[in-house]
Amino acid sequence: SIVRRFAPDEVIVVTSRWHAPRARALVRAALGGTGVAVRTSSPRGHLRLGLVLRELACLAALPYQVLRVRARAET
């Protein structure tokens, strides 16, 4: 991957506030074992209830998504 090729100390994931926790978890899974720190940056603003509820539903699938990401990262 590009991250492994350039060997940065840190990766910053730029995404919405409601999506940041899941995005951070997935990027950490993809970079597992590299020692690269992962942080998120999100614009300020109001959280919309509909988006937060949708993200909560997606969080239920996070363990499966993490397993898939780790499997891909190993290939």
Coordinates of C-alpha atoms in Angstrom, one line a residue:
S1 CA 0.0 0.0 0.0
I2 CA 1.0 3.6 -0.4
V3 CA 1.3 4.0 3.4
R4 CA 3.6 1.1 3.7
R5 CA 5.7 2.4 0.8
F6 CA 6.2 5.9 2.2
A7 CA 6.4 4.8 5.9
P8 CA 4.8 7.9 7.6
D9 CA 4.6 8.3 11.3
E10 CA 1.0 9.3 11.2
V11 CA -2.0 9.2 8.9
I12 CA -4.8 11.7 9.2
V13 CA -8.3 10.6 8.0
V14 CA -10.4 13.5 6.9
T15 CA -14.1 12.7 7.2
S16 CA -17.3 13.8 8.8
R17 CA -17.7 13.8 12.5
W18 CA -20.4 11.2 12.5
H19 CA -18.2 8.8 10.4
A20 CA -14.9 9.5 12.1
P21 CA -14.8 6.7 14.8
R22 CA -15.6 3.9 12.3
A23 CA -13.3 5.3 9.7
R24 CA -10.4 5.5 12.2
A25 CA -11.1 1.9 13.3
L26 CA -11.0 0.7 9.7
V27 CA -7.8 2.6 8.9
R28 CA -6.1 1.3 12.0
A29 CA -7.1 -2.3 11.0
A30 CA -5.6 -1.8 7.6
L31 CA -2.4 -0.4 9.1
G32 CA -2.2 -3.0 11.8
G33 CA 1.4 -3.8 12.8
T34 CA 3.0 -0.8 11.0
G35 CA 3.2 1.4 14.0
V36 CA 1.6 4.3 12.1
A37 CA -0.5 6.5 14.3
V38 CA -4.1 7.2 13.0
R39 CA -6.0 10.3 13.7
T40 CA -9.1 11.9 12.3
S41 CA -10.0 15.5 11.4
S42 CA -13.5 16.6 10.9
P43 CA -15.2 19.9 10.1
R44 CA -17.2 21.5 12.8
G45 CA -20.9 21.6 12.4
H46 CA -24.1 20.1 13.7
L47 CA -24.6 16.4 13.8
R48 CA -27.8 15.4 12.0
L49 CA -29.8 12.8 13.7
G50 CA -30.5 10.7 10.5
L51 CA -26.8 10.5 9.7
V52 CA -25.9 9.5 13.3
L53 CA -28.5 6.8 13.3
R54 CA -27.3 5.5 10.0
E55 CA -23.7 5.3 11.4
L56 CA -24.9 3.5 14.5
A57 CA -26.4 0.9 12.3
C58 CA -23.1 0.6 10.3
L59 CA -21.2 0.2 13.6
A60 CA -23.0 -3.1 14.0
A61 CA -21.1 -4.4 11.0
L62 CA -17.7 -2.9 12.2
P63 CA -16.3 -6.2 13.5
Y64 CA -17.0 -7.9 10.1
Q65 CA -15.5 -4.9 8.3
V66 CA -12.4 -4.9 10.4
L67 CA -11.8 -8.6 9.6
R68 CA -12.2 -8.0 5.9
V69 CA -9.8 -5.0 6.0
R70 CA -7.2 -7.0 7.9
A71 CA -7.5 -9.9 5.5
R72 CA -7.0 -7.6 2.5
A73 CA -4.0 -5.9 4.2
E74 CA -2.3 -9.2 4.6
T75 CA -2.4 -10.0 0.9

